[in-house]
CSV table of C-alpha atoms in Angstrom, one decimal:
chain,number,residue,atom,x,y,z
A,11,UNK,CA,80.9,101.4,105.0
A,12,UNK,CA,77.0,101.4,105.6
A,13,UNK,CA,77.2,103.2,108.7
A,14,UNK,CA,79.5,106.4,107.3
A,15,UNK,CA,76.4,106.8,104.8
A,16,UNK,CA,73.4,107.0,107.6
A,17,UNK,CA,75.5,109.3,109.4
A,18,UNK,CA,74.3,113.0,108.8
A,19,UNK,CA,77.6,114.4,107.2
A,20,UNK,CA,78.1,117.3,104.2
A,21,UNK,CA,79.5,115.4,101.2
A,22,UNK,CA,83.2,116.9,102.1
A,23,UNK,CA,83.0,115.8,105.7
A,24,UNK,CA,82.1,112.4,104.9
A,25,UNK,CA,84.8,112.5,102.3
A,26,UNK,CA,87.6,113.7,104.7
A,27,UNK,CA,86.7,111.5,107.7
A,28,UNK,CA,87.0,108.5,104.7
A,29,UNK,CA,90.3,109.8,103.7
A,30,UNK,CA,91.2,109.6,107.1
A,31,UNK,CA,90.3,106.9,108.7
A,32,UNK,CA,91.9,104.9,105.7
A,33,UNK,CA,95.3,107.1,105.9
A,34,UNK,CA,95.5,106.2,109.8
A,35,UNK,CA,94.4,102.6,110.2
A,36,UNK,CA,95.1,100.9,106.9
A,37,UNK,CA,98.7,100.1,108.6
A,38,UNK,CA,97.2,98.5,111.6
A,39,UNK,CA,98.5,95.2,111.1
A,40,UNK,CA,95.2,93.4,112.7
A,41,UNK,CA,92.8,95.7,110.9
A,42,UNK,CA,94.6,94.5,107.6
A,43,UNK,CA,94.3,90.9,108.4
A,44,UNK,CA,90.5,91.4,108.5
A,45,UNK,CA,90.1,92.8,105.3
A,46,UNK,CA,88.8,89.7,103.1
A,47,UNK,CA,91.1,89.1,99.8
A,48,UNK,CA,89.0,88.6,96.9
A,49,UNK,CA,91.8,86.4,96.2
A,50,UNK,CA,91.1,83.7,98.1
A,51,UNK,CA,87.2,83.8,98.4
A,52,UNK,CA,85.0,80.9,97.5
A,53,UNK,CA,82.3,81.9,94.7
A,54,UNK,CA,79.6,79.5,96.4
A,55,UNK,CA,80.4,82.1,99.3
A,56,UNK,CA,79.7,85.9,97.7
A,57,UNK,CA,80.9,89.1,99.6
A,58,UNK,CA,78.3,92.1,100.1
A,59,UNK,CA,78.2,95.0,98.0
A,60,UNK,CA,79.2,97.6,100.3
A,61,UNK,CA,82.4,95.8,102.0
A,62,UNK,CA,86.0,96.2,102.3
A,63,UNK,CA,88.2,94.6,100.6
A,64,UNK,CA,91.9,93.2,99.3
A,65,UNK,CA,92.8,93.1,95.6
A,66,UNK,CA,95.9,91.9,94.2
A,67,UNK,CA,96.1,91.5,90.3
A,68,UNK,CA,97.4,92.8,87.4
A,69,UNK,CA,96.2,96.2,85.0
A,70,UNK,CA,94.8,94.1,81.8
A,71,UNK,CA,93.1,97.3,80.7
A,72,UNK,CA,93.0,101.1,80.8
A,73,UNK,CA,90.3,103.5,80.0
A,74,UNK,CA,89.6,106.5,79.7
A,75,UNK,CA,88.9,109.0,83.0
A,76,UNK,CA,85.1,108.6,84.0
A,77,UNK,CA,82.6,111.3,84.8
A,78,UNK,CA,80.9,110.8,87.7
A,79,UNK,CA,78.3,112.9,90.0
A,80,UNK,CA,79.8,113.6,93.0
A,81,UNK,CA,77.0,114.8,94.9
A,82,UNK,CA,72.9,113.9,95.4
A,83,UNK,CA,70.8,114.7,97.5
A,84,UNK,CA,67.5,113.0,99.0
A,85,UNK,CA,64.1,113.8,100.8
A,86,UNK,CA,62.5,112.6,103.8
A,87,UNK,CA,59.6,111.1,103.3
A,88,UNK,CA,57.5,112.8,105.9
A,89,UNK,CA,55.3,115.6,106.4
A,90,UNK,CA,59.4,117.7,106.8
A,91,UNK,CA,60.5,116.8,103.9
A,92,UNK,CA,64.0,117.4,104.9
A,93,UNK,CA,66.4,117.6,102.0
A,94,UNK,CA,70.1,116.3,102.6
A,95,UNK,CA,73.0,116.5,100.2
A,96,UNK,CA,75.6,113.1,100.4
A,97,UNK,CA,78.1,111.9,98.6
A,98,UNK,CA,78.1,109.8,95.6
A,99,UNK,CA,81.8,109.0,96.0
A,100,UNK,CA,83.1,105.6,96.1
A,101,UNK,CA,79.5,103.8,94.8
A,102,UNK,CA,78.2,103.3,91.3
A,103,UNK,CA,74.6,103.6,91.9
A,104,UNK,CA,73.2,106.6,94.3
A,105,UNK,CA,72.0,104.7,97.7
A,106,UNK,CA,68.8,106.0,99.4
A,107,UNK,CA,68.6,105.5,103.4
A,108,UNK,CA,64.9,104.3,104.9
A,109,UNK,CA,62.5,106.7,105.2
A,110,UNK,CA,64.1,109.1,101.9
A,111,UNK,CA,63.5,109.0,98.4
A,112,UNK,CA,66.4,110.2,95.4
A,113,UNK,CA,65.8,114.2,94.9
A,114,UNK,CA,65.8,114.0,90.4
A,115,UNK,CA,67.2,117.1,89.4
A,116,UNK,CA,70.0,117.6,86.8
A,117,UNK,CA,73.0,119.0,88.9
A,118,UNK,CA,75.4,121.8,88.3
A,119,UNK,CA,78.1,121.7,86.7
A,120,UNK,CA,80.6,121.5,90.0
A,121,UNK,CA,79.0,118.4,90.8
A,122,UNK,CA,80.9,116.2,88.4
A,123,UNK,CA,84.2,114.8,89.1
A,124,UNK,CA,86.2,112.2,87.6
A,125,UNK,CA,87.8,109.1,88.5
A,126,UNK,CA,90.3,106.5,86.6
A,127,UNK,CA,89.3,103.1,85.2
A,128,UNK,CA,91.2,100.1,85.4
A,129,UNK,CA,90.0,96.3,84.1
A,130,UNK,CA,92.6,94.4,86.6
A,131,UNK,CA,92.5,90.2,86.6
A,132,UNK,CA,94.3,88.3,89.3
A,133,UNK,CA,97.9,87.8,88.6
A,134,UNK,CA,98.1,85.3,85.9
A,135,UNK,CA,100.0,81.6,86.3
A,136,UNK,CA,100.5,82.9,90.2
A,137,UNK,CA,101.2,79.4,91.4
A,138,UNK,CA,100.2,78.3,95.4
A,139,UNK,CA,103.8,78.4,96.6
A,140,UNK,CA,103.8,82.8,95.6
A,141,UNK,CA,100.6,82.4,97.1
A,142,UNK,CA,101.1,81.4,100.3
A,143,UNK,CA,105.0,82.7,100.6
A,144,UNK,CA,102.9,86.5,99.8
A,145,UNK,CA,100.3,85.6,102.7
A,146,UNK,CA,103.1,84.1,105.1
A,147,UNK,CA,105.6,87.7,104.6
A,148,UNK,CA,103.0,90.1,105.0
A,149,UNK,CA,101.3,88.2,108.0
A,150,UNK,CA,104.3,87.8,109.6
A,151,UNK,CA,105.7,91.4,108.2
A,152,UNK,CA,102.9,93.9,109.6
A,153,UNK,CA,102.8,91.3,113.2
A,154,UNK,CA,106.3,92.1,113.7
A,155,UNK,CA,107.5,89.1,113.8
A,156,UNK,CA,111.5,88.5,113.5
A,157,UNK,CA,112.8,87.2,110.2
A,158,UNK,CA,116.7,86.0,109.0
A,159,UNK,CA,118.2,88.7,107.4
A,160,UNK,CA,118.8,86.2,104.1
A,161,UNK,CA,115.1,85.2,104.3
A,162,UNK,CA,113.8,88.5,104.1
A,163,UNK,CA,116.0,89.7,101.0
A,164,UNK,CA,114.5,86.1,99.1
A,165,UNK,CA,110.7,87.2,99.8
A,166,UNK,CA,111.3,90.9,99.0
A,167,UNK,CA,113.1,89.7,95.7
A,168,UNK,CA,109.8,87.7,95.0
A,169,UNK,CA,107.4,90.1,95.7
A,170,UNK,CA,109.3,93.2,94.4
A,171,UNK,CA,107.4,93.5,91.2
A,172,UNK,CA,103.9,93.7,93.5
A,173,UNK,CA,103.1,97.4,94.2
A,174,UNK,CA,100.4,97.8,97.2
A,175,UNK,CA,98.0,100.8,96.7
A,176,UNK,CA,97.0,102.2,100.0
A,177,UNK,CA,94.3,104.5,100.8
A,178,UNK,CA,95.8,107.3,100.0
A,179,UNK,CA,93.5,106.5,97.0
A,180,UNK,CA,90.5,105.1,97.9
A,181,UNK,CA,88.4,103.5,95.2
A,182,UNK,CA,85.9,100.7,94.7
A,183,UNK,CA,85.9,97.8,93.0
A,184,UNK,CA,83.3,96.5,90.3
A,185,UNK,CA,82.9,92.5,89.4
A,186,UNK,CA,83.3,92.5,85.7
A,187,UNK,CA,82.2,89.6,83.6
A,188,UNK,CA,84.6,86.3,83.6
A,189,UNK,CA,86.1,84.0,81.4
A,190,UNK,CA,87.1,80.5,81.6
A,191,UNK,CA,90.8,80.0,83.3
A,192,UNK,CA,93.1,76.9,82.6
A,193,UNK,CA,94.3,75.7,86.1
A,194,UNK,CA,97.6,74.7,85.7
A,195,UNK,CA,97.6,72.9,89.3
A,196,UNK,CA,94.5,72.0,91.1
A,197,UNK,CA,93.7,74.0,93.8
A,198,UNK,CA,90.1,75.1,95.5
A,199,UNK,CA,87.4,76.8,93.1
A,200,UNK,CA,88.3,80.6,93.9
A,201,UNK,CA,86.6,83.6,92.0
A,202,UNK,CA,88.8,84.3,88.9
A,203,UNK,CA,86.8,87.2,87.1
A,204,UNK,CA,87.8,90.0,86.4
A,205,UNK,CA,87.1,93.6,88.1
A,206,UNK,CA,86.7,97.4,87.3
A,207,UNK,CA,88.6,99.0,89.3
A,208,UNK,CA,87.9,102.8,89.8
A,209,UNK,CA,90.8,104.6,91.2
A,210,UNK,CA,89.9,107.7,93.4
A,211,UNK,CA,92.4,111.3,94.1
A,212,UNK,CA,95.9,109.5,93.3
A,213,UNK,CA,98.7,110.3,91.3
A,214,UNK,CA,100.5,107.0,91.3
A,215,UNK,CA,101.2,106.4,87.4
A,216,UNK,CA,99.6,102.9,86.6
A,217,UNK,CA,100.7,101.1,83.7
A,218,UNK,CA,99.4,98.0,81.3
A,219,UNK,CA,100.8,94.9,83.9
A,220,UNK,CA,101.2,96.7,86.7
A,221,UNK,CA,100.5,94.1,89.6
A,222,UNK,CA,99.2,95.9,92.2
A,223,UNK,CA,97.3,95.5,96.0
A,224,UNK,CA,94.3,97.4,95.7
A,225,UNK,CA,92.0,97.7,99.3
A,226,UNK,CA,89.1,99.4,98.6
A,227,UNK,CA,85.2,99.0,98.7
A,228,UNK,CA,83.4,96.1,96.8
A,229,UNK,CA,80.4,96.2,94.5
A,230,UNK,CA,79.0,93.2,92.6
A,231,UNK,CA,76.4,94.6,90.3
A,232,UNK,CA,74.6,92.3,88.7
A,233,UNK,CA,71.3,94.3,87.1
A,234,UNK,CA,74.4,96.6,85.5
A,235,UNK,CA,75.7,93.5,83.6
A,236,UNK,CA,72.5,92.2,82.0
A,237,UNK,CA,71.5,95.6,81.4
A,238,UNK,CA,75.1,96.0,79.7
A,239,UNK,CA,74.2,92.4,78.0
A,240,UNK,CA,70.9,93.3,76.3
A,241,UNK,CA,72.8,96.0,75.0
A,242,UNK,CA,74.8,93.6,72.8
């Protein structure tokens, strides 16, 4: 994701190569593999801001549409002082490349957009059997591997309730604060908190326990959370 944002791009070309790139190779079935499933990641082991990502939980929580600045621009620090304008899609916090410093200025009007909020949790009580049968079908699914016609209709019966979001909304993904799970088997310490999940350009109607897939960009922002904690 780092290396779209160096690239010199207007805010809507960056945008629409995004859009694209996710629309044409999300269903490359080795590209999808490689996408790291917050899931199954280790805490002692945390993911970059800034990466792709797999999400598959439930909606615990909707909120209201948020405002967000769409565009910013920055200055070169040299004797140029070239001014570019990029976009503040997908990101919380505006990010400033080497060598440029954040242009402050209050922008227009047309430079606010909004995006939908979602608090999502990982799917409660999903034992290690669902677990493993969802990794196994969708490995073996997008590899084209052959399956027994009976077999298939048992994993698609299981997994019917799970609705994948694909990038035809992008979105990013915020680590929200966690609370204490009961493990109701024992299994390896995975993360279990929560996440903010901002939903980008879709109108796919999301309800209260929806379980969805979400693939989208990952931010762990911990100076936001105390901030938000000394606020209390």
């Amino acid at each position: 994701y780092s290396d779209w944002f160096y690239l010199d791009k207007s805010p809507s070309t960056f945008e629409h190569d995004v859009r694209n790139y996710f629309q044409s190779h999300i269903d490359n079935p080795a590209l999808y593999k490689e996408i790291p499933s917050l899931n199954d990641h280790h805490d002692e082991s945390p993911l970059p801001s800034g990466c792709l990502v797999r999400y598959r939980a439930m909606v615990q929580d909707m909120a209201d549409d948020e405002i967000y600045c769409t565009h910013y621009k920055v200055r070169s620090n040299d004797h140029h002082g070239t001014v570019i304008e990029k976009s503040a899609k997908f990101m919380d916090l505006f990010v400033c490349p080497p060598g440029y410093s954040i242009v402050v200025e209050e922008p227009p009007r047309e430079k606010f957009g909004s995006r939908q909020c979602f608090t999502c949790v990982p799917i409660p009580n999903e034992s290690q059997w669902v677990k493993d049968t969802y990794q196994l079908y969708f490995g073996e699914e997008m590899t084209m591997q052959k399956r027994p016609i009976h077999e298939q209709d048992n994993v698609q019966q299981l997994l019917s309730p799970l609705k994948r979001l694909k990038a035809s909304a992008p979105m990013e993904t915020t680590d929200g604060n966690s609370e204490t799970v009961t493990k109701v088997e024992p299994v390896k310490t995975i993360a279990k908190s929560s996440c903010m999940v901002k939903v980008y350009d879709t109108t796919d109607d999301m309800i209260l326990n929806t379980m969805v897939e979400f693939i989208g960009i990952y931010y762990e922002h911990s100076v936001i959370k105390a901030d938000s904690l000394q606020a209390l």
